[in-house]
Amino acid sequence: MLVNVYITGLNQIFDVEIDRQNKPYLPIPSGRLSLTSAWIVVLSSLFLAEAVTMCFQPPGLPYLQLALLSSAVLGSAYSAPPLRLKRFPFLAAFSIIVVRGIVVNMGFYAFIVDALGIAGEVPAGRSVLAATFF
């Protein structure tokens, strides 16, 4: 959830000028949240996501961290210059599909399977099929 706050918050920060016209009711364009405060929330969310995983160090931690890091990197590439993938329809759609459809589903699946100690009990083909249609 914290990485999602980071990704969506970053998008709102970089889209503030567009949102002033299209979505003036959002917190930043409406003035209810300053850009400085938005940056604090966004960066704190990213930091806390890593801090929480490091504090508890659950089994399957590498899978969880890889899913969180990959999501954050692709979310940044989607919204932030210089890449700002959202400018290109195919790359925008592809980055969303990769994060929401593959990274999150497969990363958290691998994390849970490892954390529960049931690796190898679910056929890999079945889990890929489930992630594809989730």
Tab-separated table of N, CA, C and O in Angstrom:
chain	number	residue	atom	x	y	z
A	1	MET	N	0.816	-1.181	0.000
A	1	MET	CA	0.000	0.000	0.000
A	1	MET	C	0.880	1.272	0.000
A	1	MET	O	0.565	2.233	-0.683
A	2	LEU	N	1.968	1.241	0.750
A	2	LEU	CA	2.825	2.425	0.814
A	2	LEU	C	3.484	2.731	-0.528
A	2	LEU	O	3.624	3.899	-0.893
A	3	VAL	N	3.857	1.706	-1.272
A	3	VAL	CA	4.440	1.949	-2.590
A	3	VAL	C	3.368	2.492	-3.527
A	3	VAL	O	3.649	3.341	-4.374
A	4	ASN	N	2.133	2.053	-3.369
A	4	ASN	CA	1.044	2.603	-4.178
A	4	ASN	C	0.829	4.086	-3.862
A	4	ASN	O	0.585	4.887	-4.770
A	5	VAL	N	0.934	4.470	-2.593
A	5	VAL	CA	0.853	5.887	-2.219
A	5	VAL	C	1.988	6.654	-2.898
A	5	VAL	O	1.780	7.749	-3.436
A	6	TYR	N	3.176	6.064	-2.894
A	6	TYR	CA	4.318	6.692	-3.563
A	6	TYR	C	4.036	6.896	-5.054
A	6	TYR	O	4.217	7.989	-5.589
A	7	ILE	N	3.587	5.834	-5.732
A	7	ILE	CA	3.378	5.900	-7.181
A	7	ILE	C	2.282	6.901	-7.544
A	7	ILE	O	2.465	7.753	-8.417
A	8	THR	N	1.143	6.808	-6.895
A	8	THR	CA	0.036	7.712	-7.239
A	8	THR	C	0.337	9.142	-6.809
A	8	THR	O	-0.018	10.089	-7.502
A	9	GLY	N	1.009	9.293	-5.676
A	9	GLY	CA	1.381	10.635	-5.225
A	9	GLY	C	2.381	11.293	-6.156
A	9	GLY	O	2.251	12.475	-6.491
A	10	LEU	N	3.360	10.522	-6.601
A	10	LEU	CA	4.348	11.040	-7.549
A	10	LEU	C	3.663	11.488	-8.837
A	10	LEU	O	3.963	12.552	-9.384
A	11	ASN	N	2.722	10.688	-9.295
A	11	ASN	CA	1.974	11.043	-10.501
A	11	ASN	C	1.221	12.361	-10.306
A	11	ASN	O	1.216	13.221	-11.192
A	12	GLN	N	0.607	12.543	-9.147
A	12	GLN	CA	-0.128	13.790	-8.894
A	12	GLN	C	0.814	14.991	-8.792
A	12	GLN	O	0.478	16.088	-9.230
A	13	ILE	N	1.994	14.781	-8.231
A	13	ILE	CA	2.964	15.881	-8.145
A	13	ILE	C	3.382	16.340	-9.538
A	13	ILE	O	3.405	17.533	-9.825
A	14	PHE	N	3.706	15.403	-10.408
A	14	PHE	CA	4.176	15.771	-11.745
A	14	PHE	C	3.045	16.197	-12.681
A	14	PHE	O	3.310	16.808	-13.716
A	15	ASP	N	1.802	15.895	-12.322
A	15	ASP	CA	0.657	16.284	-13.149
A	15	ASP	C	-0.123	17.459	-12.573
A	15	ASP	O	-1.252	17.723	-12.995
A	16	VAL	N	0.450	18.182	-11.630
A	16	VAL	CA	-0.304	19.228	-10.938
A	16	VAL	C	-0.852	20.281	-11.907
A	16	VAL	O	-1.997	20.730	-11.743
A	17	GLU	N	-0.096	20.661	-12.916
A	17	GLU	CA	-0.583	21.676	-13.862
A	17	GLU	C	-1.755	21.145	-14.691
A	17	GLU	O	-2.733	21.848	-14.930
A	18	ILE	N	-1.661	19.913	-15.121
A	18	ILE	CA	-2.760	19.277	-15.879
A	18	ILE	C	-3.983	19.137	-14.977
A	18	ILE	O	-5.111	19.411	-15.393
A	19	ASP	N	-3.747	18.714	-13.737
A	19	ASP	CA	-4.857	18.501	-12.810
A	19	ASP	C	-5.541	19.803	-12.395
A	19	ASP	O	-6.714	19.789	-12.016
A	20	ARG	N	-4.840	20.925	-12.458
A	20	ARG	CA	-5.482	22.209	-12.137
A	20	ARG	C	-6.648	22.468	-13.085
A	20	ARG	O	-7.627	23.100	-12.709
A	21	GLN	N	-6.545	21.969	-14.305
A	21	GLN	CA	-7.616	22.158	-15.284
A	21	GLN	C	-8.593	20.992	-15.292
A	21	GLN	O	-9.796	21.193	-15.336
A	22	ASN	N	-8.059	19.754	-15.256
A	22	ASN	CA	-8.916	18.578	-15.409
A	22	ASN	C	-9.486	18.037	-14.106
A	22	ASN	O	-10.575	17.463	-14.100
A	23	LYS	N	-8.745	18.172	-13.012
A	23	LYS	CA	-9.172	17.628	-11.719
A	23	LYS	C	-8.857	18.629	-10.609
A	23	LYS	O	-8.076	18.349	-9.704
A	24	PRO	N	-9.469	19.800	-10.639
A	24	PRO	CA	-9.134	20.840	-9.657
A	24	PRO	C	-9.509	20.481	-8.220
A	24	PRO	O	-9.052	21.137	-7.292
A	25	TYR	N	-10.279	19.435	-8.037
A	25	TYR	CA	-10.716	19.021	-6.700
A	25	TYR	C	-9.659	18.177	-5.971
A	25	TYR	O	-9.767	17.940	-4.775
A	26	LEU	N	-8.626	17.709	-6.679
A	26	LEU	CA	-7.583	16.913	-6.031
A	26	LEU	C	-6.832	17.765	-5.010
A	26	LEU	O	-6.786	18.993	-5.126
A	27	PRO	N	-6.222	17.138	-4.011
A	27	PRO	CA	-5.596	17.899	-2.914
A	27	PRO	C	-4.542	18.924	-3.336
A	27	PRO	O	-4.536	20.036	-2.805
A	28	ILE	N	-3.660	18.592	-4.275
A	28	ILE	CA	-2.601	19.544	-4.644
A	28	ILE	C	-3.158	20.702	-5.467
A	28	ILE	O	-2.945	21.863	-5.109
A	29	PRO	N	-3.882	20.442	-6.558
A	29	PRO	CA	-4.396	21.577	-7.349
A	29	PRO	C	-5.372	22.465	-6.575
A	29	PRO	O	-5.429	23.665	-6.804
A	30	SER	N	-6.117	21.867	-5.646
A	30	SER	CA	-7.083	22.666	-4.891
A	30	SER	C	-6.415	23.492	-3.793
A	30	SER	O	-7.048	24.357	-3.196
A	31	GLY	N	-5.144	23.198	-3.508
A	31	GLY	CA	-4.426	23.945	-2.483
A	31	GLY	C	-4.554	23.361	-1.089
A	31	GLY	O	-3.993	23.901	-0.138
A	32	ARG	N	-5.267	22.249	-0.943
A	32	ARG	CA	-5.394	21.615	0.372
A	32	ARG	C	-4.105	20.921	0.810
A	32	ARG	O	-3.922	20.651	1.995
A	33	LEU	N	-3.228	20.638	-0.166
A	33	LEU	CA	-1.943	20.005	0.118
A	33	LEU	C	-0.870	20.723	-0.696
A	33	LEU	O	-0.995	20.840	-1.918
A	34	SER	N	0.138	21.217	-0.021
A	34	SER	CA	1.217	21.914	-0.739
A	34	SER	C	2.115	20.900	-1.432
A	34	SER	O	2.144	19.719	-1.068
A	35	LEU	N	2.875	21.390	-2.417
A	35	LEU	CA	3.822	20.501	-3.102
A	35	LEU	C	4.873	19.978	-2.126
A	35	LEU	O	5.260	18.812	-2.202
A	36	THR	N	5.306	20.816	-1.211
A	36	THR	CA	6.298	20.384	-0.218
A	36	THR	C	5.730	19.251	0.632
A	36	THR	O	6.392	18.225	0.840
A	37	SER	N	4.512	19.421	1.098
A	37	SER	CA	3.877	18.367	1.902
A	37	SER	C	3.661	17.104	1.081
A	37	SER	O	3.825	15.987	1.583
A	38	ALA	N	3.294	17.269	-0.166
A	38	ALA	CA	3.094	16.117	-1.046
A	38	ALA	C	4.395	15.337	-1.205
A	38	ALA	O	4.401	14.102	-1.139
A	39	TRP	N	5.502	16.052	-1.416
A	39	TRP	CA	6.799	15.385	-1.527
A	39	TRP	C	7.147	14.639	-0.240
A	39	TRP	O	7.687	13.531	-0.277
A	40	ILE	N	6.843	15.235	0.894
A	40	ILE	CA	7.121	14.579	2.183
A	40	ILE	C	6.319	13.295	2.305
A	40	ILE	O	6.850	12.246	2.693
A	41	VAL	N	5.038	13.336	1.951
A	41	VAL	CA	4.183	12.142	2.011
A	41	VAL	C	4.693	11.067	1.061
A	41	VAL	O	4.815	9.888	1.424
A	42	VAL	N	5.006	11.471	-0.167
A	42	VAL	CA	5.428	10.524	-1.199
A	42	VAL	C	6.746	9.848	-0.813
A	42	VAL	O	6.864	8.621	-0.847
A	43	LEU	N	7.744	10.635	-0.463
A	43	LEU	CA	9.052	10.059	-0.126
A	43	LEU	C	9.010	9.279	1.187
A	43	LEU	O	9.684	8.247	1.320
A	44	SER	N	8.210	9.738	2.138
A	44	SER	CA	8.053	9.001	3.396
A	44	SER	C	7.406	7.642	3.148
A	44	SER	O	7.789	6.640	3.769
A	45	SER	N	6.446	7.602	2.255
A	45	SER	CA	5.781	6.331	1.931
A	45	SER	C	6.760	5.337	1.341
A	45	SER	O	6.755	4.155	1.697
A	46	LEU	N	7.602	5.810	0.443
A	46	LEU	CA	8.603	4.930	-0.163
A	46	LEU	C	9.583	4.428	0.897
A	46	LEU	O	9.883	3.233	0.965
A	47	PHE	N	10.054	5.324	1.740
A	47	PHE	CA	10.989	4.949	2.799
A	47	PHE	C	10.337	3.975	3.783
A	47	PHE	O	10.939	2.968	4.169
A	48	LEU	N	9.106	4.255	4.183
A	48	LEU	CA	8.415	3.391	5.152
A	48	LEU	C	8.139	2.003	4.592
A	48	LEU	O	8.162	1.017	5.329
A	49	ALA	N	7.877	1.903	3.297
A	49	ALA	CA	7.647	0.590	2.687
A	49	ALA	C	8.868	-0.302	2.885
A	49	ALA	O	8.749	-1.477	3.254
A	50	GLU	N	10.042	0.258	2.650
A	50	GLU	CA	11.276	-0.513	2.849
A	50	GLU	C	11.537	-0.740	4.334
A	50	GLU	O	11.941	-1.829	4.742
A	51	ALA	N	11.298	0.270	5.152
A	51	ALA	CA	11.554	0.152	6.592
A	51	ALA	C	10.688	-0.938	7.224
A	51	ALA	O	11.178	-1.714	8.050
A	52	VAL	N	9.436	-1.022	6.829
A	52	VAL	CA	8.538	-2.040	7.387
A	52	VAL	C	9.037	-3.437	7.039
A	52	VAL	O	9.068	-4.330	7.890
A	53	THR	N	9.432	-3.633	5.776
A	53	THR	CA	9.918	-4.963	5.396
A	53	THR	C	11.208	-5.312	6.139
A	53	THR	O	11.409	-6.463	6.519
A	54	MET	N	12.065	-4.327	6.361
A	54	MET	CA	13.330	-4.593	7.049
A	54	MET	C	13.125	-4.828	8.550
A	54	MET	O	13.859	-5.591	9.160
A	55	CYS	N	12.142	-4.181	9.132
A	55	CYS	CA	11.892	-4.354	10.570
A	55	CYS	C	11.388	-5.755	10.887
A	55	CYS	O	11.779	-6.351	11.883
A	56	PHE	N	10.525	-6.268	10.045
A	56	PHE	CA	9.914	-7.569	10.334
A	56	PHE	C	10.692	-8.724	9.715
A	56	PHE	O	10.650	-9.829	10.205
A	57	GLN	N	11.403	-8.486	8.616
A	57	GLN	CA	12.185	-9.482	7.903
A	57	GLN	C	11.471	-10.833	7.810
A	57	GLN	O	11.950	-11.848	8.332
A	58	PRO	N	10.320	-10.852	7.150
A	58	PRO	CA	9.584	-12.114	7.024
A	58	PRO	C	10.280	-13.067	6.068
A	58	PRO	O	11.109	-12.651	5.253
A	59	PRO	N	9.952	-14.354	6.145
A	59	PRO	CA	10.456	-15.271	5.127
A	59	PRO	C	9.969	-14.777	3.762
A	59	PRO	O	8.890	-14.205	3.650
A	60	GLY	N	10.751	-14.977	2.741
A	60	GLY	CA	10.369	-14.505	1.409
A	60	GLY	C	10.659	-13.038	1.188
A	60	GLY	O	10.225	-12.449	0.202
A	61	LEU	N	11.425	-12.424	2.097
A	61	LEU	CA	11.720	-10.994	2.024
A	61	LEU	C	12.293	-10.555	0.672
A	61	LEU	O	11.878	-9.529	0.144
A	62	PRO	N	13.218	-11.304	0.071
A	62	PRO	CA	13.759	-10.853	-1.224
A	62	PRO	C	12.673	-10.700	-2.300
A	62	PRO	O	12.730	-9.779	-3.100
A	63	TYR	N	11.695	-11.588	-2.304
A	63	TYR	CA	10.606	-11.491	-3.281
A	63	TYR	C	9.773	-10.242	-3.034
A	63	TYR	O	9.384	-9.536	-3.961
A	64	LEU	N	9.486	-9.980	-1.774
A	64	LEU	CA	8.711	-8.797	-1.417
A	64	LEU	C	9.463	-7.529	-1.796
A	64	LEU	O	8.898	-6.616	-2.405
A	65	GLN	N	10.746	-7.468	-1.462
A	65	GLN	CA	11.530	-6.278	-1.787
A	65	GLN	C	11.661	-6.083	-3.303
A	65	GLN	O	11.605	-4.958	-3.779
A	66	LEU	N	11.826	-7.167	-4.032
A	66	LEU	CA	11.917	-7.059	-5.486
A	66	LEU	C	10.609	-6.527	-6.070
A	66	LEU	O	10.624	-5.662	-6.948
A	67	ALA	N	9.479	-6.999	-5.570
A	67	ALA	CA	8.179	-6.519	-6.048
A	67	ALA	C	7.999	-5.035	-5.718
A	67	ALA	O	7.554	-4.247	-6.565
A	68	LEU	N	8.352	-4.642	-4.507
A	68	LEU	CA	8.209	-3.238	-4.101
A	68	LEU	C	9.146	-2.334	-4.893
A	68	LEU	O	8.731	-1.276	-5.388
A	69	LEU	N	10.401	-2.744	-5.028
A	69	LEU	CA	11.377	-1.936	-5.760
A	69	LEU	C	11.005	-1.816	-7.242
A	69	LEU	O	11.046	-0.728	-7.816
A	70	SER	N	10.627	-2.930	-7.846
A	70	SER	CA	10.240	-2.909	-9.259
A	70	SER	C	9.030	-2.007	-9.483
A	70	SER	O	8.988	-1.243	-10.455
A	71	SER	N	8.059	-2.100	-8.590
A	71	SER	CA	6.871	-1.248	-8.699
A	71	SER	C	7.245	0.224	-8.580
A	71	SER	O	6.762	1.066	-9.345
A	72	ALA	N	8.108	0.542	-7.623
A	72	ALA	CA	8.518	1.933	-7.422
A	72	ALA	C	9.305	2.458	-8.624
A	72	ALA	O	9.080	3.594	-9.065
A	73	VAL	N	10.195	1.647	-9.176
A	73	VAL	CA	10.994	2.080	-10.328
A	73	VAL	C	10.099	2.296	-11.537
A	73	VAL	O	10.184	3.332	-12.220
A	74	LEU	N	9.210	1.353	-11.819
A	74	LEU	CA	8.315	1.519	-12.969
A	74	LEU	C	7.319	2.655	-12.752
A	74	LEU	O	6.995	3.382	-13.688
A	75	GLY	N	6.850	2.820	-11.517
A	75	GLY	CA	5.957	3.940	-11.214
A	75	GLY	C	6.645	5.275	-11.400
A	75	GLY	O	6.052	6.239	-11.898
A	76	SER	N	7.918	5.345	-11.030
A	76	SER	CA	8.694	6.568	-11.237
A	76	SER	C	8.902	6.829	-12.720
A	76	SER	O	8.759	7.962	-13.191
A	77	ALA	N	9.248	5.785	-13.453
A	77	ALA	CA	9.463	5.930	-14.909
A	77	ALA	C	8.177	6.350	-15.610
A	77	ALA	O	8.214	7.088	-16.601
A	78	TYR	N	7.031	5.932	-15.093
A	78	TYR	CA	5.743	6.287	-15.671
A	78	TYR	C	5.467	7.788	-15.536
A	78	TYR	O	5.023	8.435	-16.478
A	79	SER	N	5.752	8.346	-14.362
A	79	SER	CA	5.346	9.724	-14.064
A	79	SER	C	6.438	10.774	-14.183
A	79	SER	O	6.159	11.919	-14.529
A	80	ALA	N	7.658	10.415	-13.839
A	80	ALA	CA	8.708	11.420	-13.655
A	80	ALA	C	9.590	11.596	-14.886
A	80	ALA	O	9.866	10.644	-15.595
A	81	PRO	N	10.025	12.846	-15.113
A	81	PRO	CA	11.026	13.066	-16.152
A	81	PRO	C	12.323	12.371	-15.742
A	81	PRO	O	12.545	12.179	-14.553
A	82	PRO	N	13.170	11.989	-16.636
A	82	PRO	CA	13.103	12.269	-18.065
A	82	PRO	C	12.282	11.255	-18.857
A	82	PRO	O	11.892	11.536	-19.982
A	83	LEU	N	12.011	10.081	-18.283
A	83	LEU	CA	11.290	9.063	-19.064
A	83	LEU	C	9.822	9.413	-19.276
A	83	LEU	O	9.336	9.407	-20.391
A	84	ARG	N	9.115	9.640	-18.178
A	84	ARG	CA	7.690	10.002	-18.227
A	84	ARG	C	6.950	9.178	-19.274
A	84	ARG	O	6.415	9.680	-20.264
A	85	LEU	N	6.932	7.873	-19.045
A	85	LEU	CA	6.360	6.919	-19.997
A	85	LEU	C	4.902	7.196	-20.324
A	85	LEU	O	4.417	6.776	-21.372
A	86	LYS	N	4.208	7.913	-19.455
A	86	LYS	CA	2.796	8.191	-19.695
A	86	LYS	C	2.574	9.055	-20.937
A	86	LYS	O	1.458	9.149	-21.432
A	87	ARG	N	3.630	9.641	-21.481
A	87	ARG	CA	3.511	10.443	-22.708
A	87	ARG	C	3.274	9.568	-23.933
A	87	ARG	O	2.822	10.042	-24.964
A	88	PHE	N	3.619	8.296	-23.825
A	88	PHE	CA	3.533	7.377	-24.953
A	88	PHE	C	2.492	6.303	-24.646
A	88	PHE	O	2.693	5.502	-23.732
A	89	PRO	N	1.366	6.283	-25.373
A	89	PRO	CA	0.265	5.374	-25.031
A	89	PRO	C	0.672	3.910	-24.835
A	89	PRO	O	0.280	3.295	-23.847
A	90	PHE	N	1.468	3.368	-25.740
A	90	PHE	CA	1.852	1.963	-25.604
A	90	PHE	C	2.698	1.743	-24.355
A	90	PHE	O	2.454	0.812	-23.584
A	91	LEU	N	3.713	2.589	-24.153
A	91	LEU	CA	4.585	2.430	-22.990
A	91	LEU	C	3.839	2.671	-21.681
A	91	LEU	O	4.114	2.016	-20.673
A	92	ALA	N	2.898	3.605	-21.696
A	92	ALA	CA	2.088	3.859	-20.498
A	92	ALA	C	1.273	2.616	-20.144
A	92	ALA	O	1.298	2.147	-19.000
A	93	ALA	N	0.567	2.076	-21.131
A	93	ALA	CA	-0.249	0.881	-20.897
A	93	ALA	C	0.626	-0.299	-20.496
A	93	ALA	O	0.295	-1.054	-19.564
A	94	PHE	N	1.749	-0.453	-21.175
A	94	PHE	CA	2.649	-1.568	-20.888
A	94	PHE	C	3.195	-1.485	-19.471
A	94	PHE	O	3.244	-2.489	-18.755
A	95	SER	N	3.595	-0.300	-19.030
A	95	SER	CA	4.141	-0.168	-17.680
A	95	SER	C	3.080	-0.462	-16.620
A	95	SER	O	3.380	-1.089	-15.603
A	96	ILE	N	1.854	-0.047	-16.863
A	96	ILE	CA	0.771	-0.344	-15.922
A	96	ILE	C	0.503	-1.842	-15.872
A	96	ILE	O	0.364	-2.429	-14.794
A	97	ILE	N	0.452	-2.473	-17.042
A	97	ILE	CA	0.215	-3.917	-17.097
A	97	ILE	C	1.335	-4.678	-16.398
A	97	ILE	O	1.085	-5.622	-15.643
A	98	VAL	N	2.573	-4.267	-16.633
A	98	VAL	CA	3.709	-4.964	-16.013
A	98	VAL	C	3.640	-4.844	-14.490
A	98	VAL	O	3.775	-5.842	-13.780
A	99	VAL	N	3.402	-3.637	-13.985
A	99	VAL	CA	3.350	-3.463	-12.529
A	99	VAL	C	2.153	-4.172	-11.921
A	99	VAL	O	2.294	-4.985	-11.011
A	100	ARG	N	0.966	-3.859	-12.414
A	100	ARG	CA	-0.258	-4.397	-11.800
A	100	ARG	C	-0.502	-5.868	-12.125
A	100	ARG	O	-1.048	-6.602	-11.308
A	101	GLY	N	-0.112	-6.278	-13.329
A	101	GLY	CA	-0.428	-7.640	-13.753
A	101	GLY	C	0.656	-8.655	-13.499
A	101	GLY	O	0.362	-9.828	-13.287
A	102	ILE	N	1.908	-8.244	-13.521
A	102	ILE	CA	2.987	-9.213	-13.385
A	102	ILE	C	3.758	-9.011	-12.084
A	102	ILE	O	3.823	-9.909	-11.245
A	103	VAL	N	4.350	-7.833	-11.910
A	103	VAL	CA	5.225	-7.604	-10.755
A	103	VAL	C	4.484	-7.816	-9.435
A	103	VAL	O	4.935	-8.572	-8.576
A	104	VAL	N	3.345	-7.175	-9.288
A	104	VAL	CA	2.603	-7.296	-8.027
A	104	VAL	C	2.095	-8.719	-7.826
A	104	VAL	O	2.327	-9.322	-6.772
A	105	ASN	N	1.445	-9.281	-8.835
A	105	ASN	CA	0.876	-10.626	-8.667
A	105	ASN	C	1.948	-11.689	-8.451
A	105	ASN	O	1.865	-12.479	-7.511
A	106	MET	N	2.937	-11.721	-9.321
A	106	MET	CA	3.964	-12.755	-9.200
A	106	MET	C	4.891	-12.506	-8.009
A	106	MET	O	5.294	-13.447	-7.335
A	107	GLY	N	5.216	-11.246	-7.755
A	107	GLY	CA	6.088	-10.934	-6.618
A	107	GLY	C	5.456	-11.299	-5.288
A	107	GLY	O	6.087	-11.939	-4.438
A	108	PHE	N	4.210	-10.918	-5.106
A	108	PHE	CA	3.553	-11.234	-3.842
A	108	PHE	C	3.198	-12.710	-3.744
A	108	PHE	O	3.206	-13.284	-2.662
A	109	TYR	N	2.932	-13.338	-4.885
A	109	TYR	CA	2.710	-14.786	-4.887
A	109	TYR	C	3.979	-15.494	-4.406
A	109	TYR	O	3.926	-16.358	-3.520
A	110	ALA	N	5.129	-15.137	-4.976
A	110	ALA	CA	6.395	-15.756	-4.579
A	110	ALA	C	6.686	-15.487	-3.100
A	110	ALA	O	7.161	-16.377	-2.382
A	111	PHE	N	6.388	-14.287	-2.652
A	111	PHE	CA	6.589	-13.938	-1.239
A	111	PHE	C	5.736	-14.823	-0.333
A	111	PHE	O	6.232	-15.418	0.626
A	112	ILE	N	4.455	-14.954	-0.642
A	112	ILE	CA	3.549	-15.751	0.197
A	112	ILE	C	3.919	-17.228	0.176
A	112	ILE	O	3.942	-17.892	1.216
A	113	VAL	N	4.216	-17.751	-1.008
A	113	VAL	CA	4.591	-19.163	-1.124
A	113	VAL	C	5.833	-19.446	-0.280
A	113	VAL	O	5.884	-20.441	0.448
A	114	ASP	N	6.815	-18.570	-0.349
A	114	ASP	CA	8.026	-18.756	0.441
A	114	ASP	C	7.750	-18.566	1.928
A	114	ASP	O	8.229	-19.332	2.756
A	115	ALA	N	6.975	-17.553	2.251
A	115	ALA	CA	6.673	-17.272	3.663
A	115	ALA	C	5.892	-18.411	4.310
A	115	ALA	O	6.102	-18.721	5.483
A	116	LEU	N	5.015	-19.053	3.549
A	116	LEU	CA	4.214	-20.159	4.083
A	116	LEU	C	4.928	-21.506	3.963
A	116	LEU	O	4.434	-22.519	4.455
A	117	GLY	N	6.054	-21.522	3.256
A	117	GLY	CA	6.808	-22.760	3.107
A	117	GLY	C	6.141	-23.768	2.191
A	117	GLY	O	6.295	-24.972	2.385
A	118	ILE	N	5.386	-23.291	1.197
A	118	ILE	CA	4.692	-24.216	0.295
A	118	ILE	C	5.241	-24.154	-1.125
A	118	ILE	O	4.561	-24.515	-2.078
A	119	ALA	N	6.489	-23.712	-1.265
A	119	ALA	CA	7.108	-23.629	-2.590
A	119	ALA	C	7.112	-25.007	-3.237
A	119	ALA	O	7.416	-26.009	-2.602
A	120	GLY	N	6.750	-25.046	-4.496
A	120	GLY	CA	6.731	-26.293	-5.243
A	120	GLY	C	5.430	-27.055	-5.164
A	120	GLY	O	5.224	-28.019	-5.896
A	121	GLU	N	4.518	-26.660	-4.269
A	121	GLU	CA	3.247	-27.363	-4.140
A	121	GLU	C	2.225	-26.916	-5.173
A	121	GLU	O	1.276	-27.628	-5.445
A	122	VAL	N	2.387	-25.717	-5.720
A	122	VAL	CA	1.486	-25.210	-6.753
A	122	VAL	C	2.275	-25.185	-8.055
A	122	VAL	O	3.327	-24.562	-8.114
A	123	PRO	N	1.767	-25.873	-9.094
A	123	PRO	CA	2.499	-25.889	-10.365
A	123	PRO	C	2.716	-24.474	-10.906
A	123	PRO	O	1.820	-23.637	-10.867
A	124	ALA	N	3.930	-24.209	-11.417
A	124	ALA	CA	4.283	-22.879	-11.908
A	124	ALA	C	3.359	-22.427	-13.031
A	124	ALA	O	2.965	-21.269	-13.087
A	125	GLY	N	2.997	-23.320	-13.927
A	125	GLY	CA	2.106	-22.965	-15.035
A	125	GLY	C	0.763	-22.453	-14.549
A	125	GLY	O	0.207	-21.497	-15.086
A	126	ARG	N	0.255	-23.055	-13.513
A	126	ARG	CA	-1.028	-22.646	-12.945
A	126	ARG	C	-0.926	-21.251	-12.328
A	126	ARG	O	-1.826	-20.435	-12.461
A	127	SER	N	0.193	-20.966	-11.674
A	127	SER	CA	0.326	-19.647	-11.052
A	127	SER	C	0.507	-18.554	-12.111
A	127	SER	O	0.001	-17.457	-11.947
A	128	VAL	N	1.212	-18.847	-13.198
A	128	VAL	CA	1.349	-17.866	-14.281
A	128	VAL	C	-0.008	-17.620	-14.927
A	128	VAL	O	-0.391	-16.477	-15.213
A	129	LEU	N	-0.776	-18.679	-15.137
A	129	LEU	CA	-2.118	-18.544	-15.709
A	129	LEU	C	-3.013	-17.708	-14.777
A	129	LEU	O	-3.728	-16.820	-15.232
A	130	ALA	N	-2.940	-17.957	-13.494
A	130	ALA	CA	-3.745	-17.189	-12.540
A	130	ALA	C	-3.339	-15.720	-12.542
A	130	ALA	O	-4.193	-14.830	-12.509
A	131	ALA	N	-2.037	-15.438	-12.600
A	131	ALA	CA	-1.564	-14.051	-12.613
A	131	ALA	C	-1.995	-13.345	-13.881
A	131	ALA	O	-2.292	-12.145	-13.866
A	132	THR	N	-2.056	-14.063	-14.985
A	132	THR	CA	-2.458	-13.468	-16.261
A	132	THR	C	-3.905	-13.014	-16.233
A	132	THR	O	-4.247	-11.960	-16.763
A	133	PHE	N	-4.772	-13.781	-15.592
A	133	PHE	CA	-6.201	-13.464	-15.610
A	133	PHE	C	-6.696	-12.802	-14.346
A	133	PHE	O	-7.862	-12.541	-14.178
A	134	PHE	N	-5.793	-12.503	-13.405
A	134	PHE	CA	-6.198	-11.882	-12.142
A	134	PHE	C	-6.718	-10.501	-12.408
A	134	PHE	O	-6.244	-9.644	-12.942
